[in-house]
Coordinates of C-alpha atoms and ligand atoms in Angstrom, one line a residue:
X600 CA -15.5 28.3 -1.5
X601 CA -17.8 27.7 1.4
X602 CA -20.9 25.8 0.5
X603 CA -22.1 26.3 4.1
X604 CA -23.4 23.0 5.4
X605 CA -24.5 21.8 2.1
X606 CA -26.6 18.6 2.6
X607 CA -25.6 15.5 0.6
X608 CA -25.8 11.8 1.1
X609 CA -22.2 10.8 1.2
X610 CA -18.7 12.3 1.5
X611 CA -15.8 10.2 0.2
X612 CA -12.3 11.3 1.2
X613 CA -9.7 10.6 -1.5
X614 CA -9.9 10.0 -5.3
X615 CA -7.6 7.1 -5.8
X616 CA -8.6 3.6 -6.8
X617 CA -10.9 3.2 -3.8
X618 CA -12.5 6.7 -3.8
X619 CA -13.3 6.7 -7.5
X620 CA -15.0 3.3 -7.4
X621 CA -16.9 4.2 -4.2
X622 CA -18.2 7.3 -6.0
X623 CA -19.3 5.2 -8.9
X624 CA -21.1 2.6 -6.7
X625 CA -22.8 5.1 -4.4
X626 CA -24.0 7.0 -7.5
X627 CA -25.5 3.8 -8.8
X628 CA -27.5 3.5 -5.5
X629 CA -28.9 7.0 -6.3
X630 CA -26.9 8.8 -3.6
X631 CA -25.5 12.4 -4.0
X632 CA -21.8 12.2 -3.4
X633 CA -18.9 14.5 -3.1
X634 CA -15.3 13.4 -3.2
X635 CA -12.6 15.6 -1.7
X636 CA -9.1 15.0 -2.9
X637 CA -6.0 16.8 -1.6
X638 CA -4.0 16.3 -4.8
X639 CA -4.4 18.6 -7.9
X640 CA -5.4 15.5 -9.8
X641 CA -7.1 12.2 -9.3
X642 CA -5.1 9.0 -8.8
X643 CA -4.1 8.8 -5.1
X644 CA -0.9 6.9 -4.8
X645 CA -0.4 7.0 -8.5
X646 CA -0.9 10.8 -8.6
X647 CA 1.7 11.5 -5.8
X648 CA 4.4 8.9 -6.4
X649 CA 5.8 10.2 -9.7
X650 CA 9.5 9.6 -9.0
X651 CA 11.4 8.0 -11.8
X652 CA 11.1 4.2 -11.7
X653 CA 7.7 4.2 -9.8
X654 CA 6.0 1.0 -10.6
X655 CA 3.5 -1.4 -9.2
X656 CA 4.7 -4.7 -7.9
X657 CA 1.5 -6.6 -8.9
X658 CA 1.4 -7.6 -12.6
X659 CA -0.6 -5.4 -15.0
X660 CA -3.2 -8.1 -15.8
X661 CA -4.0 -8.4 -12.1
X662 CA -3.8 -4.8 -11.1
X663 CA -7.0 -3.3 -12.5
X664 CA -10.7 -3.0 -11.8
X665 CA -12.9 -6.0 -12.6
X666 CA -16.2 -4.2 -12.4
X667 CA -16.3 -3.0 -16.0
X668 CA -16.0 -6.0 -18.3
X669 CA -15.7 -3.9 -21.4
X670 CA -12.9 -1.8 -19.9
X671 CA -10.9 -4.9 -18.9
X672 CA -11.1 -6.1 -22.5
X673 CA -10.3 -2.8 -24.2
X674 CA -7.5 -1.5 -22.0
X675 CA -4.0 -2.5 -23.3
X676 CA -1.2 -2.7 -20.7
X677 CA 2.2 -2.4 -22.3
X678 CA 4.5 -4.0 -19.6
X679 CA 4.5 -7.0 -17.3
X680 CA 4.5 -4.6 -14.3
X681 CA 2.7 -1.3 -14.9
X682 CA 4.6 1.9 -14.5
X683 CA 3.2 4.9 -12.6
X684 CA 2.3 7.0 -15.8
X685 CA 0.4 4.0 -17.2
X686 CA -1.6 3.4 -14.1
X687 CA -2.4 7.1 -13.8
X688 CA -3.6 7.2 -17.4
X689 CA -5.7 4.1 -16.7
X690 CA -7.4 5.8 -13.7
X691 CA -7.9 9.0 -15.7
X692 CA -9.5 6.9 -18.5
X693 CA -11.8 5.2 -15.9
X694 CA -12.8 8.6 -14.5
X695 CA -13.7 9.9 -17.9
X696 CA -15.5 6.7 -19.0
X697 CA -17.7 6.8 -15.9
X698 CA -18.0 10.6 -15.8
X699 CA -16.5 10.6 -12.3
X700 CA -14.6 13.9 -12.3
X701 CA -17.6 16.2 -11.9
X702 CA -18.1 15.1 -8.3
X703 CA -14.4 15.2 -7.3
X704 CA -13.2 18.4 -5.7
X705 CA -9.4 18.6 -6.1
X706 CA -6.8 20.5 -4.1
X707 CA -9.0 20.2 -1.1
X708 CA -8.0 18.4 2.1
X709 CA -10.6 17.2 4.6
X710 CA -9.6 18.6 8.0
X711 CA -12.5 17.6 10.2
X712 CA -15.3 15.1 10.2
X713 CA -17.7 15.3 13.2
X714 CA -20.6 13.1 14.0
X715 CA -23.7 15.0 15.2
X716 CA -25.6 12.7 17.5
X717 CA -28.7 14.8 17.3
X718 CA -29.1 14.5 13.5
X719 CA -27.0 11.3 13.0
X720 CA -25.1 13.0 10.3
X721 CA -21.4 13.8 9.6
X722 CA -20.3 17.4 9.3
X723 CA -17.2 17.4 7.1
X724 CA -14.9 20.5 6.8
X725 CA -12.1 21.1 4.4
X726 CA -9.0 23.4 4.3
X727 CA -10.8 25.3 1.5
X728 CA -13.7 26.3 3.7
X729 CA -16.3 23.7 2.6
X730 CA -18.7 22.5 5.2
X731 CA -20.9 19.6 4.1
X732 CA -23.5 17.6 6.0
X733 CA -23.6 13.9 5.0
X734 CA -25.4 10.8 6.1
X735 CA -22.3 8.7 5.2
X736 CA -18.6 9.4 5.4
X737 CA -16.2 7.0 3.6
X738 CA -12.4 7.2 4.2
X739 CA -10.8 6.3 0.9
X740 CA -7.6 7.8 2.2
X741 CA -5.2 5.0 1.1
X742 CA -2.9 2.9 3.2
X743 CA 0.4 4.5 2.1
X744 CA -0.4 8.1 1.7
X745 CA 0.8 9.9 4.7
X746 CA 4.5 10.5 4.0
X747 CA 7.0 9.8 6.8
X748 CA 10.3 11.7 7.2
X749 CA 13.6 10.6 8.8
X750 CA 13.2 11.2 12.5
X751 CA 16.6 12.9 12.8
X752 CA 16.6 16.7 13.0
X753 CA 17.8 19.2 10.4
X754 CA 16.0 18.5 7.1
X755 CA 14.8 22.1 7.0
X756 CA 18.4 23.4 7.3
X757 CA 19.6 21.5 4.2
X758 CA 20.7 24.2 1.7
X759 CA 19.9 22.2 -1.5
X760 CA 16.6 20.8 -2.8
X761 CA 15.2 17.7 -1.3
X762 CA 12.3 15.5 -2.4
X763 CA 10.2 12.9 -0.7
X764 CA 9.4 10.1 -3.1
X765 CA 5.7 10.3 -2.1
X766 CA 5.5 14.0 -2.8
X767 CA 7.5 14.1 -6.1
X768 CA 7.4 17.3 -8.1
X769 CA 5.3 16.9 -11.3
X770 CA 7.8 18.8 -13.4
X771 CA 10.5 16.1 -12.5
X772 CA 14.0 16.6 -11.0
X773 CA 17.2 17.0 -12.8
X774 CA 20.0 15.1 -11.0
X775 CA 22.7 15.6 -13.7
X776 CA 26.1 16.6 -12.3
X777 CA 24.8 16.5 -8.7
X778 CA 26.0 14.8 -5.6
X779 CA 22.9 13.0 -4.3
X780 CA 22.0 11.3 -1.1
X781 CA 19.1 8.8 -0.9
X782 CA 17.8 7.8 2.5
X783 CA 15.7 4.7 2.6
X784 CA 15.8 1.4 0.7
X785 CA 12.1 0.2 0.7
X786 CA 10.3 -0.2 -2.6
X787 CA 10.4 3.5 -3.4
X788 CA 14.2 3.7 -2.7
X789 CA 15.1 0.6 -4.6
X790 CA 13.0 1.8 -7.6
X791 CA 14.3 5.4 -7.8
X792 CA 18.0 4.6 -7.0
X793 CA 19.0 3.2 -10.4
X794 CA 17.5 6.2 -12.2
X795 CA 19.2 8.7 -9.9
X796 CA 22.5 6.8 -10.4
X797 CA 22.1 7.1 -14.2
X798 CA 22.1 10.9 -14.0
X799 CA 23.9 12.0 -10.8
X800 CA 27.6 12.7 -10.6
X801 CA 27.7 10.8 -7.4
X802 CA 25.1 8.9 -5.4
X803 CA 25.3 7.7 -1.8
X804 CA 22.6 5.3 -0.5
X805 CA 21.8 5.3 3.2
X806 CA 20.4 1.9 4.1
X807 CA 19.1 1.1 7.5
X808 CA 17.6 -2.4 6.9
X809 CA 18.5 -4.3 3.7
X810 CA 15.5 -5.6 1.9
X811 CA 14.7 -8.9 0.3
X812 CA 14.7 -7.6 -3.3
X813 CA 13.6 -10.0 -6.1
X814 CA 14.2 -9.4 -9.8
X815 CA 11.0 -8.4 -11.6
X816 CA 12.1 -9.4 -15.1
X817 CA 9.9 -6.6 -16.2
X818 CA 9.5 -6.0 -19.9
X819 CA 6.9 -5.8 -22.7
X820 CA 3.8 -7.6 -21.6
X821 CA 3.5 -11.2 -22.8
X822 CA 0.8 -11.2 -25.4
X823 CA -0.1 -14.8 -24.8
X824 CA -0.8 -14.0 -21.2
X825 CA -2.9 -11.1 -22.3
X826 CA -5.0 -13.2 -24.7
X827 CA -5.4 -16.0 -22.1
X828 CA -6.4 -13.7 -19.3
X829 CA -8.8 -11.7 -21.5
X830 CA -10.4 -14.9 -22.7
X831 CA -11.0 -16.0 -19.1
X832 CA -11.2 -12.7 -17.1
X833 CA -14.2 -13.7 -15.0
X834 CA -12.5 -16.9 -13.9
X835 CA -9.2 -15.1 -13.3
X836 CA -10.8 -12.4 -11.2
X837 CA -12.7 -15.0 -9.2
X838 CA -9.5 -17.0 -8.6
X839 CA -7.9 -13.8 -7.3
X840 CA -10.8 -13.2 -4.9
X841 CA -10.5 -16.8 -3.6
X842 CA -6.8 -16.5 -3.0
X843 CA -4.7 -15.6 0.0
X844 CA -3.1 -12.4 -1.2
X845 CA -5.6 -11.4 -4.0
X846 CA -3.3 -12.9 -6.6
X847 CA -4.0 -16.4 -7.9
X848 CA -1.1 -18.8 -7.5
X849 CA -0.8 -22.5 -7.4
X850 CA -1.1 -23.4 -3.8
X851 CA 1.7 -25.3 -2.2
X852 CA 1.1 -28.6 -0.4
X853 CA 4.5 -29.2 1.3
X854 CA 6.6 -27.7 4.0
X855 CA 10.0 -26.4 2.8
X856 CA 11.5 -28.9 5.3
X857 CA 9.9 -31.9 3.7
X858 CA 12.0 -31.8 0.5
X859 CA 15.7 -32.2 -0.4
X860 CA 18.0 -29.2 -0.5
X861 CA 18.4 -29.7 -4.3
X862 CA 14.7 -29.9 -5.0
X863 CA 14.0 -26.8 -2.9
X864 CA 16.7 -24.9 -4.7
X865 CA 15.2 -25.7 -8.0
X866 CA 11.8 -24.6 -6.8
X867 CA 13.2 -21.3 -5.6
X868 CA 15.1 -20.8 -8.8
X869 CA 11.9 -21.3 -10.8
X870 CA 10.2 -18.9 -8.5
X871 CA 13.0 -16.4 -8.9
X872 CA 12.8 -16.6 -12.7
X873 CA 9.1 -16.0 -12.6
X874 CA 9.8 -12.5 -11.3
X875 CA 6.9 -12.3 -9.0
X876 CA 6.4 -11.0 -5.4
X877 CA 4.8 -14.2 -4.2
X878 CA 6.4 -16.9 -6.3
X879 CA 9.0 -17.8 -3.7
X880 CA 6.9 -16.9 -0.6
X881 CA 4.1 -19.2 -1.6
X882 CA 6.4 -22.0 -2.8
X883 CA 5.9 -23.9 0.4
X884 CA 3.1 -24.0 3.0
X885 CA 5.1 -22.8 6.0
X886 CA 7.5 -20.0 4.9
X887 CA 5.5 -17.5 6.7
X888 CA 5.0 -19.6 9.9
X889 CA 8.2 -21.4 10.5
X890 CA 11.6 -19.6 10.9
X891 CA 13.6 -22.6 9.8
X892 CA 11.6 -23.0 6.6
X893 CA 11.7 -19.3 6.0
X894 CA 15.5 -19.2 6.4
X895 CA 15.8 -21.6 3.4
X896 CA 14.2 -19.0 1.1
X897 CA 16.1 -16.1 2.8
X898 CA 19.4 -17.8 2.2
X899 CA 18.5 -18.4 -1.5
X900 CA 17.7 -14.7 -1.9
X901 CA 21.0 -13.7 -0.2
X902 CA 22.9 -15.8 -2.7
X903 CA 21.3 -13.8 -5.5
X904 CA 22.6 -10.6 -4.0
X905 CA 26.1 -11.9 -4.2
X906 CA 25.6 -13.1 -7.8
X907 CA 24.6 -9.6 -8.9
X908 CA 26.9 -7.3 -6.8
X909 CA 30.6 -7.5 -7.7
X910 CA 32.2 -6.2 -4.5
X911 CA 31.8 -8.8 -1.8
X912 CA 31.9 -6.2 1.0
X913 CA 29.1 -4.2 -0.6
X914 CA 27.1 -7.4 -1.3
X915 CA 27.5 -8.4 2.4
X916 CA 26.0 -5.1 3.5
X917 CA 23.1 -5.5 1.0
X918 CA 22.3 -9.0 2.2
X919 CA 18.9 -9.0 3.9
X920 CA 19.4 -10.4 7.4
X921 CA 17.9 -10.1 10.9
X922 CA 14.3 -10.7 10.1
X923 CA 12.4 -13.4 8.2
X924 CA 11.8 -13.0 4.4
X925 CA 8.3 -11.7 3.6
X926 CA 7.7 -10.1 7.0
X927 CA 8.6 -6.7 5.7
X928 CA 7.2 -5.9 2.3
X929 CA 9.7 -7.5 -0.2
X930 CA 10.6 -5.5 -3.3
X931 CA 10.7 -6.2 -7.0
X932 CA 13.6 -4.5 -8.8
X933 CA 14.9 -3.5 -12.1
X934 CA 18.7 -3.0 -12.0
X935 CA 18.8 -2.2 -8.2
X936 CA 21.6 -4.5 -7.1
X937 CA 23.6 -3.9 -10.3
X938 CA 23.5 -0.2 -9.6
X939 CA 26.0 -0.8 -6.8
X940 CA 28.5 -2.0 -9.4
X941 CA 28.8 1.6 -10.7
X942 CA 31.7 3.7 -9.7
X943 CA 29.5 6.7 -8.9
X944 CA 27.4 4.8 -6.3
X945 CA 28.2 4.2 -2.7
X946 CA 26.4 2.4 0.1
X947 CA 26.4 3.6 3.8
X948 CA 25.1 1.0 6.2
X949 CA 23.3 2.8 9.0
X950 CA 23.5 -0.2 11.2
X951 CA 27.3 0.4 11.4
X952 CA 27.0 4.2 11.6
X953 CA 23.7 5.7 12.7
X954 CA 22.1 8.7 11.1
X955 CA 22.6 11.7 13.5
X956 CA 21.2 14.7 11.6
X957 CA 20.7 16.4 8.3
X958 CA 23.0 19.4 8.1
X959 CA 23.1 22.5 5.8
X960 CA 25.6 20.6 3.6
X961 CA 24.4 17.1 3.7
X962 CA 24.1 14.1 6.1
X963 CA 25.9 13.5 9.4
X964 CA 26.3 9.9 10.7
X965 CA 28.1 8.8 13.8
X966 CA 31.1 8.2 11.5
X967 CA 31.3 11.6 9.8
X968 CA 29.8 14.1 7.3
X969 CA 28.6 13.5 3.8
X970 CA 28.2 16.5 1.5
X971 CA 25.3 16.6 -1.0
X972 CA 23.7 19.0 -3.5
X973 CA 20.3 17.1 -3.5
X974 CA 18.6 14.7 -1.1
X975 CA 16.0 12.1 -1.9
X976 CA 13.9 11.0 1.1
X977 CA 12.5 7.5 0.5
X978 CA 11.6 6.9 4.1
X979 CA 8.0 5.7 3.4
X980 CA 4.7 6.4 5.1
X981 CA 2.8 6.4 8.4
X982 CA 1.0 3.3 7.0
X983 CA -2.6 2.4 7.3
X984 CA -3.6 4.8 10.1
X985 CA -1.6 7.9 9.3
X986 CA -3.9 9.5 6.7
X987 CA -7.0 8.8 8.8
X988 CA -5.5 10.1 12.0
X989 CA -4.4 13.2 10.1
X990 CA -8.1 14.2 10.0
X991 CA -9.9 15.3 13.1
X992 CA -12.5 12.6 13.2
X993 CA -14.9 12.9 16.1
X994 CA -17.5 10.3 16.8
X995 CA -20.0 9.8 19.6
X996 CA -19.4 11.3 23.0
X997 CA -16.7 13.5 21.5
X998 CA -14.3 10.6 21.1
X999 CA -11.7 11.0 18.3
X1000 CA -10.2 8.3 16.2
X1001 CA -6.8 9.4 17.4
X1002 CA -7.9 8.7 21.0
X1003 CA -9.6 5.5 20.1
X1004 CA -6.6 4.1 18.3
X1005 CA -3.9 5.1 20.8
X1006 CA -3.1 1.5 21.7
X1007 CA -3.7 0.2 18.2
X1008 CA -6.3 0.5 15.4
X1009 CA -9.4 -1.5 16.6
X1010 CA -12.0 -1.9 13.9
X1011 CA -14.8 -4.2 13.0
X1012 CA -13.6 -6.0 9.8
X1013 CA -11.3 -3.1 9.0
X1014 CA -14.4 -1.4 7.7
X1015 CA -16.1 0.2 10.6
X1016 CA -15.4 1.6 14.1
X1017 CA -17.6 1.3 17.2
X1018 CA -18.6 4.8 18.2
X1019 CA -18.4 6.1 14.7
X1020 CA -21.8 5.4 13.1
X1021 CA -22.1 5.6 9.2
X1022 CA -18.3 6.0 8.9
X1023 CA -16.5 3.5 6.7
X1024 CA -12.8 2.9 6.0
X1025 CA -11.8 1.2 2.8
X1026 CA -9.0 -1.3 3.2
X1027 CA -8.5 -0.2 6.8
X1028 CA -6.5 -1.9 9.6
X1029 CA -8.0 -5.2 10.4
X1030 CA -8.6 -6.1 6.7
X1031 CA -6.1 -7.7 4.3
X1032 CA -5.3 -4.3 2.8
X1033 CA -1.5 -3.9 2.2
X1034 CA -1.0 -7.7 2.5
X1035 CA -3.1 -8.1 -0.6
X1036 CA -3.6 -7.0 -4.2
X1037 CA -5.1 -3.6 -3.3
X1038 CA -7.5 -3.5 -6.2
X1039 CA -9.1 -6.9 -5.3
X1040 CA -9.5 -5.7 -1.7
X1041 CA -10.7 -2.2 -2.6
X1042 CA -13.4 -3.7 -4.9
X1043 CA -14.6 -6.0 -2.2
X1044 CA -14.9 -3.2 0.4
X1045 CA -16.5 -0.8 -1.9
X1046 CA -19.1 -3.4 -3.1
X1047 CA -19.8 -4.5 0.5
X1048 CA -20.3 -0.9 1.6
X1049 CA -22.6 0.0 -1.4
X1050 CA -24.6 -3.2 -0.8
X1051 CA -25.0 -2.2 2.8
X1052 CA -26.2 1.2 1.8
X1053 CA -28.8 -0.4 -0.5
X1054 CA -29.9 -2.7 2.3
X1055 CA -30.3 0.2 4.7
X1056 CA -32.5 2.2 2.4
X1057 CA -34.5 -0.9 1.5
X1058 CA -35.1 -1.7 5.1
X1059 CA -35.8 1.8 6.3
X1060 CA -32.6 2.2 8.4
X1061 CA -30.6 5.4 8.4
X1062 CA -27.9 4.7 11.0
X1063 CA -25.5 1.7 11.3
X1064 CA -22.8 1.3 13.9
X1065 CA -20.4 -1.5 14.7
X1066 CA -21.0 -3.0 18.1
X1067 CA -18.2 -2.7 20.6
X1068 CA -18.2 -6.5 21.3
X1069 CA -18.0 -7.4 17.6
X1070 CA -15.2 -5.0 17.2
X1071 CA -13.3 -6.4 20.1
X1072 CA -13.8 -10.0 19.0
X1073 CA -12.6 -9.2 15.4
X1074 CA -9.6 -7.2 16.6
X1075 CA -8.6 -10.1 18.9
X1076 CA -9.0 -12.5 16.0
X1077 CA -6.8 -10.3 13.7
X1078 CA -4.1 -10.3 16.4
X1079 CA -4.4 -14.0 17.2
X1080 CA -4.0 -14.9 13.5
X1081 CA -1.1 -12.5 13.2
X1082 CA 0.6 -14.1 16.2
X1083 CA 0.6 -17.5 14.4
X1084 CA 2.8 -16.1 11.7
X1085 CA 6.3 -14.6 11.6
X1086 CA 5.0 -11.1 10.7
X1087 CA 5.6 -9.7 14.2
X1088 CA 9.3 -10.6 14.0
X1089 CA 10.3 -7.7 11.8
X1090 CA 10.3 -3.9 12.5
X1091 CA 8.0 -3.2 9.6
X1092 CA 5.3 -0.6 8.7
X1093 CA 2.8 -3.5 9.0
X1094 CA 3.3 -3.4 12.7
X1095 CA 3.8 0.4 13.0
X1096 CA 7.5 0.0 13.9
X1097 CA 8.6 2.6 11.4
X1098 CA 6.9 5.4 13.2
X1099 CA 8.3 6.3 16.7
X1100 CA 5.6 6.1 19.4
X1101 CA 3.1 4.2 17.2
X1102 CA 1.4 1.2 18.8
X1103 CA 3.2 -2.0 17.9
X1104 CA 0.4 -4.0 16.5
X1105 CA 0.1 -6.0 13.3
X1106 CA -2.4 -3.9 11.4
X1107 CA -3.3 -5.9 8.2
X1108 CA -5.4 -9.1 8.6
X1109 CA -3.2 -12.0 7.6
X1110 CA -6.0 -14.6 7.4
X1111 CA -6.2 -14.2 3.6
X1112 CA -8.4 -12.4 1.1
X1113 CA -10.7 -15.4 0.5
X1114 CA -11.5 -16.1 4.2
X1115 CA -11.9 -12.5 4.9
X1116 CA -14.4 -12.1 2.0
X1117 CA -16.4 -15.0 3.3
X1118 CA -16.5 -13.5 6.8
X1119 CA -17.8 -10.2 5.3
X1120 CA -20.4 -12.1 3.3
X1121 CA -21.6 -14.0 6.3
X1122 CA -21.9 -10.8 8.3
X1123 CA -24.0 -9.3 5.5
X1124 CA -26.2 -12.3 5.0
X1125 CA -27.0 -12.4 8.7
X1126 CA -28.5 -9.0 8.4
X1127 CA -25.2 -7.3 9.2
X1128 CA -24.3 -9.3 12.3
X1129 CA -22.2 -7.3 14.8
X1130 CA -23.7 -4.0 13.7
X1131 CA -26.6 -2.1 15.3
X1132 CA -29.0 -0.7 12.7
X1133 CA -31.5 2.0 13.5
Ligands
LIG1020 P1 9.0 1.7 3.2 O1 8.9 0.3 2.6 O2 8.5 1.9 4.5 O3 10.6 2.0 3.2 C1 11.1 3.1 3.9 C2 12.6 3.0 3.9 O4 13.1 4.1 4.6 C3 13.1 1.7 4.7 O5 14.3 1.3 4.1 C4 13.4 2.3 6.0 O6 14.3 1.6 6.8 C5 13.9 3.7 5.7 N1 13.8 4.6 6.8 C6 12.7 5.1 7.4 N2 13.0 5.9 8.3 C7 14.3 6.0 8.4 C8 15.2 6.7 9.2 N3 14.8 7.5 10.1 N4 16.5 6.6 9.0 C9 17.0 5.8 8.0 N5 16.2 5.1 7.2 C10 14.9 5.2 7.4 O7 8.4 2.8 2.2 P2 8.5 2.9 0.6 O8 8.0 4.2 0.2 O9 9.8 2.4 0.1 O10 7.4 1.8 0.2 C11 6.1 1.8 0.6 C12 5.3 0.8 -0.1 O11 5.0 1.3 -1.4 C13 5.9 -0.6 -0.4 O12 5.8 -1.4 0.7 C14 5.1 -1.1 -1.6 O13 3.9 -1.6 -1.1 C15 4.8 0.2 -2.3 P3 13.8 0.5 7.8 O14 13.4 -0.7 7.0 O15 12.6 1.0 8.6 O16 14.9 0.2 8.7

């Protein structure tokens, strides 16, 4: 308890991929660092999301740190797409290998971070009574870490157990013989549903928006791919850094409308069989810019739903419609659509009958009552800003991040906020973040921040703050680039549409990982242009 105002160099909030690497890099710079982590273990997303079927939708060979060449050679992934237990063991291995755990304080939630203008230091307080004074404060709080619940009333009145996918009990859940309701069909829902269906007596899925779900073709990892990648890891990493989404793919040269229907179908079929999140989305230059082009891919995916679901009426409900493909996070599945061919699985379309409330015995929609023993809440997260705004962060002149972000999360490069000196956000709004391979973006941010810290000490600076004009210009650029795409056409968490009252603004930067990295490098080589250093 209570290390009253202990003085250290840096506080890092969160011990997932970003917090652990930030700790490692700041230590290398000779800083004293403390990491506060709310979970009882390290791992962030991969600590919390332990529901059956939890899996990353970026391939194993691409979803790992690049900073430790020996580690990337030694570590053996077993499947094409890494499952949650494997990613968590990887992170635990990294923490042990780099002796990171000794500076991580678990089961401790940061509640307040307050900038003291007199000393130019952050006072950070936790729910366990810590009070730490630090020169730097880094929010490594994750983009999808603040769980969101259905907005309808009554969850607390439900008599049976209920589980949010993002807060899954570590001891697991036994669904056998139970009548189960699952609310939500984003990645978490579509991953957990086949596993619940295997065990439950009866499963009802409540779907509000049907997703574009691609088959993952997951399985044992291809050893040729492993050998090739390991033989060329530096080049493979560099190709990822110089890509749009942080995953190297062959870049298209044609519009979807420039080719014949037959050729396009063959290309989409090959993309489909590749079992990859971006294989279809990046098959043509304009799928994310032009609705007519996008519709060609959307229609192809709809056909796949009908090929996999036996009952045409159920398939019609599962067909993704009403928004362009790729503008909400598409999903990769294992057995999702086929699960609806089981006799014990039912689908409720919430666009036909809206959710009204959760009752003591189950779920009420405008069409009637459904009785359940157990509920699974797969309704996602208050993405990108939720975890940061959950902390009382107060900068200069007593202004809080919550106040500042009321009309949308303005940042400079998604890394820094005017009015909040020496505070950094890893993969924050205004950076590629959730629209990229998170590990590639995390490494870039962490390295940029640690280089900056090195630059400051080498040049005798102790305070850095984003200039308001630079922040405004960057935020306008982020929105302008977003407006050139179809991303604003869907009610997605990318634009805050999944949280009532949240500003409707496209939060991730869609200008691409490579261009963004170049901008950050230019800013740094110009002596941190757009920042004021003291
Ligand atoms: P997502 O992708 O935000 O999905 C949440 C799902 O829950 C989605 O189908 C939502 O429907 C649904 N939802 C949310 N609120 C409600 C209410 N009130 N009523 C009914 N349905 C609701 O979160 P996930 O956890 O699945 O995935 C998050 C990310 O993790 C994913 O993108 C990957 O990057 C990994 P909606 O679409 O909003 O109509």
